[in-house]
Amino acid sequence: MRDHPECVHGMVVAMHDTPQREKWATGQGATESTYGWALSFNEFTPGEETDWEEMRLSSSLYGYCRSRLMALYGSRHDDTTFPARNAIATYAAAHPAPAGSSGWFLPGENELATLCFGAPANFATSESLYYYTQLSMLKEINPQIDKAAGDMLTGKYCSSSELSTTHVWRVNLAPPAMA
């Protein structure tokens, strides 16, 4: 809200995937949690400290904040790149987001779960309406993407949410292989 107070809140899905799958991070960023680093880092400039506090208070599950944290981490670690984030920047250069929006970013765990399953929670419980095998929201979104001549969502997608120092939260939407 601070960065884009006039924007309409909602999610937008890119109509085309990047040409290739990208690594999430390289260098030290591939083995260190950006969130954990920021919690213990004591050398932020006043502007960076303000940004970090906003990110921390906004929730670590939102992709916009996590994408900003990746940029902050990268600015302090010369050996680190975030190829997945860079691919989004390349996409954004060719497909600008509407004025007044926050721009393109990697979704957070809750955003990716909502996009695919219809809700950010209860998708691991088989009794839930949002159980992950049902892909309730994806079944509504993919036909619309197809009608607009976009790339339907299938395959593996990562979020900007780190699970550990070496893993990010992701979904695999590829159909199961036949035995």
GROMACS .gro file of C-alpha atoms in nm:
model
  179
    1MET     CA    1   0.000   0.000   0.000
    2ARG     CA    2   0.285   0.237   0.080
    3ASP     CA    3   0.445   0.191  -0.262
    4HIS     CA    4   0.120   0.184  -0.462
    5PRO     CA    5  -0.160   0.347  -0.256
    6GLU     CA    6  -0.390   0.395  -0.555
    7CYS     CA    7  -0.363   0.042  -0.698
    8VAL     CA    8  -0.650  -0.204  -0.717
    9HIS     CA    9  -0.575  -0.515  -0.515
   10GLY     CA   10  -0.589  -0.836  -0.710
   11MET     CA   11  -0.372  -1.087  -0.887
   12VAL     CA   12  -0.276  -1.092  -1.252
   13VAL     CA   13  -0.130  -1.394  -1.428
   14ALA     CA   14   0.121  -1.357  -1.710
   15MET     CA   15  -0.012  -1.487  -2.040
   16HIS     CA   16   0.318  -1.651  -2.136
   17ASP     CA   17   0.581  -1.845  -1.947
   18THR     CA   18   0.947  -1.757  -1.966
   19PRO     CA   19   1.119  -1.955  -2.244
   20GLN     CA   20   1.311  -2.167  -1.995
   21ARG     CA   21   1.292  -2.262  -1.631
   22GLU     CA   22   1.528  -2.059  -1.418
   23LYS     CA   23   1.711  -2.132  -1.096
   24TRP     CA   24   1.575  -1.944  -0.798
   25ALA     CA   25   1.914  -1.816  -0.678
   26THR     CA   26   2.285  -1.852  -0.738
   27GLY     CA   27   2.585  -1.775  -0.519
   28GLN     CA   28   2.543  -1.726  -0.146
   29GLY     CA   29   2.172  -1.656  -0.198
   30ALA     CA   30   2.127  -2.020  -0.302
   31THR     CA   31   2.235  -2.141   0.044
   32GLU     CA   32   2.117  -1.863   0.276
   33SER     CA   33   1.766  -1.753   0.363
   34THR     CA   34   1.713  -1.393   0.254
   35TYR     CA   35   1.459  -1.345   0.534
   36GLY     CA   36   1.694  -1.494   0.794
   37TRP     CA   37   1.974  -1.275   0.665
   38ALA     CA   38   1.761  -0.960   0.690
   39LEU     CA   39   1.654  -1.045   1.045
   40SER     CA   40   2.015  -1.058   1.162
   41PHE     CA   41   2.168  -0.788   0.937
   42ASN     CA   42   2.263  -0.470   1.125
   43GLU     CA   43   2.407  -0.249   0.852
   44PHE     CA   44   2.102  -0.131   0.657
   45THR     CA   45   2.097   0.229   0.549
   46PRO     CA   46   1.803   0.426   0.697
   47GLY     CA   47   1.611   0.386   0.368
   48GLU     CA   48   1.683   0.012   0.353
   49GLU     CA   49   1.582  -0.024   0.719
   50THR     CA   50   1.247   0.143   0.644
   51ASP     CA   51   1.194  -0.090   0.346
   52TRP     CA   52   1.291  -0.398   0.550
   53GLU     CA   53   1.051  -0.307   0.832
   54GLU     CA   54   0.770  -0.260   0.578
   55MET     CA   55   0.851  -0.599   0.423
   56ARG     CA   56   0.872  -0.770   0.762
   57LEU     CA   57   0.542  -0.625   0.883
   58SER     CA   58   0.359  -0.686   0.554
   59SER     CA   59   0.399  -1.063   0.583
   60SER     CA   60   0.661  -1.292   0.445
   61LEU     CA   61   0.398  -1.478   0.243
   62TYR     CA   62   0.335  -1.200  -0.009
   63GLY     CA   63   0.537  -1.213  -0.329
   64TYR     CA   64   0.570  -0.837  -0.373
   65CYS     CA   65   0.754  -0.806  -0.041
   66ARG     CA   66   0.961  -1.119  -0.100
   67SER     CA   67   1.064  -0.996  -0.445
   68ARG     CA   68   1.174  -0.666  -0.291
   69LEU     CA   69   1.369  -0.860  -0.028
   70MET     CA   70   1.547  -1.054  -0.303
   71ALA     CA   71   1.655  -0.721  -0.457
   72LEU     CA   72   1.776  -0.592  -0.120
   73TYR     CA   73   1.971  -0.912  -0.056
   74GLY     CA   74   2.125  -0.900  -0.404
   75SER     CA   75   2.236  -0.540  -0.350
   76ARG     CA   76   2.443  -0.657  -0.051
   77HIS     CA   77   2.579  -0.981  -0.206
   78ASP     CA   78   2.776  -0.936  -0.528
   79ASP     CA   79   2.802  -1.313  -0.582
   80THR     CA   80   2.424  -1.365  -0.574
   81THR     CA   81   2.176  -1.344  -0.857
   82PHE     CA   82   1.810  -1.442  -0.863
   83PRO     CA   83   1.755  -1.581  -1.217
   84ALA     CA   84   1.382  -1.641  -1.157
   85ARG     CA   85   1.336  -1.277  -1.053
   86ASN     CA   86   1.553  -1.160  -1.343
   87ALA     CA   87   1.334  -1.359  -1.586
   88ILE     CA   88   1.034  -1.167  -1.456
   89ALA     CA   89   1.217  -0.839  -1.514
   90THR     CA   90   1.288  -0.949  -1.872
   91TYR     CA   91   0.920  -1.043  -1.917
   92ALA     CA   92   0.815  -0.705  -1.773
   93ALA     CA   93   1.034  -0.521  -2.022
   94ALA     CA   94   0.849  -0.693  -2.309
   95HIS     CA   95   0.505  -0.690  -2.140
   96PRO     CA   96   0.471  -0.382  -1.917
   97ALA     CA   97   0.226  -0.402  -1.631
   98PRO     CA   98  -0.057  -0.147  -1.627
   99ALA     CA   99   0.015   0.193  -1.476
  100GLY     CA  100  -0.089   0.209  -1.114
  101SER     CA  101   0.000  -0.154  -1.047
  102SER     CA  102   0.290  -0.288  -0.844
  103GLY     CA  103   0.438  -0.446  -1.155
  104TRP     CA  104   0.530  -0.809  -1.212
  105PHE     CA  105   0.673  -1.018  -0.928
  106LEU     CA  106   0.710  -1.379  -0.818
  107PRO     CA  107   0.402  -1.485  -0.624
  108GLY     CA  108   0.430  -1.570  -0.258
  109GLU     CA  109   0.324  -1.907  -0.119
  110ASN     CA  110  -0.030  -1.790  -0.040
  111GLU     CA  111  -0.072  -1.622  -0.378
  112LEU     CA  112   0.048  -1.927  -0.571
  113ALA     CA  113  -0.173  -2.158  -0.361
  114THR     CA  114  -0.475  -1.934  -0.421
  115LEU     CA  115  -0.404  -1.924  -0.794
  116CYS     CA  116  -0.383  -2.301  -0.823
  117PHE     CA  117  -0.604  -2.439  -0.548
  118GLY     CA  118  -0.851  -2.157  -0.479
  119ALA     CA  119  -0.737  -2.083  -0.124
  120PRO     CA  120  -0.410  -2.020   0.057
  121ALA     CA  121  -0.483  -2.286   0.320
  122ASN     CA  122  -0.643  -2.629   0.365
  123PHE     CA  123  -0.516  -2.758   0.031
  124ALA     CA  124  -0.333  -3.047   0.199
  125THR     CA  125  -0.649  -3.177   0.369
  126SER     CA  126  -0.833  -3.429   0.153
  127GLU     CA  127  -1.171  -3.326   0.299
  128SER     CA  128  -1.119  -2.963   0.194
  129LEU     CA  129  -1.292  -2.806  -0.105
  130TYR     CA  130  -0.946  -2.677  -0.199
  131TYR     CA  131  -0.761  -3.010  -0.182
  132TYR     CA  132  -0.457  -2.983  -0.406
  133THR     CA  133  -0.551  -3.266  -0.643
  134GLN     CA  134  -0.872  -3.085  -0.735
  135LEU     CA  135  -0.693  -2.769  -0.855
  136SER     CA  136  -1.027  -2.589  -0.825
  137MET     CA  137  -0.909  -2.240  -0.922
  138LEU     CA  138  -0.671  -2.361  -1.190
  139LYS     CA  139  -0.961  -2.541  -1.362
  140GLU     CA  140  -1.131  -2.202  -1.394
  141ILE     CA  141  -0.825  -1.999  -1.489
  142ASN     CA  142  -0.664  -2.226  -1.750
  143PRO     CA  143  -0.961  -2.221  -1.993
  144GLN     CA  144  -0.962  -1.841  -1.974
  145ILE     CA  145  -0.589  -1.825  -2.046
  146ASP     CA  146  -0.639  -2.063  -2.337
  147LYS     CA  147  -0.921  -1.845  -2.481
  148ALA     CA  148  -0.684  -1.547  -2.469
  149ALA     CA  149  -0.416  -1.747  -2.658
  150GLY     CA  150  -0.188  -1.764  -2.354
  151ASP     CA  151   0.018  -2.049  -2.214
  152MET     CA  152  -0.197  -2.254  -1.980
  153LEU     CA  153  -0.041  -2.314  -1.640
  154THR     CA  154   0.120  -2.656  -1.635
  155GLY     CA  155   0.452  -2.780  -1.505
  156LYS     CA  156   0.651  -2.655  -1.209
  157TYR     CA  157   0.617  -2.304  -1.066
  158CYS     CA  158   0.815  -2.162  -0.777
  159SER     CA  159   0.705  -1.895  -0.537
  160SER     CA  160   0.919  -1.632  -0.371
  161SER     CA  161   0.865  -1.800  -0.032
  162GLU     CA  162   1.169  -1.978   0.106
  163LEU     CA  163   1.110  -2.301   0.295
  164SER     CA  164   1.473  -2.344   0.392
  165THR     CA  165   1.812  -2.221   0.283
  166THR     CA  166   1.798  -2.446  -0.024
  167HIS     CA  167   1.427  -2.480  -0.110
  168VAL     CA  168   1.142  -2.250  -0.208
  169TRP     CA  169   0.771  -2.329  -0.192
  170ARG     CA  170   0.654  -2.451  -0.532
  171VAL     CA  171   0.381  -2.646  -0.706
  172ASN     CA  172   0.404  -2.908  -0.977
  173LEU     CA  173   0.102  -2.886  -1.206
  174ALA     CA  174   0.229  -3.141  -1.456
  175PRO     CA  175  -0.009  -3.432  -1.512
  176PRO     CA  176   0.107  -3.744  -1.328
  177ALA     CA  177   0.309  -3.983  -1.542
  178MET     CA  178   0.129  -4.297  -1.646
  179ALA     CA  179   0.278  -4.613  -1.499
   0.00000   0.00000   0.00000
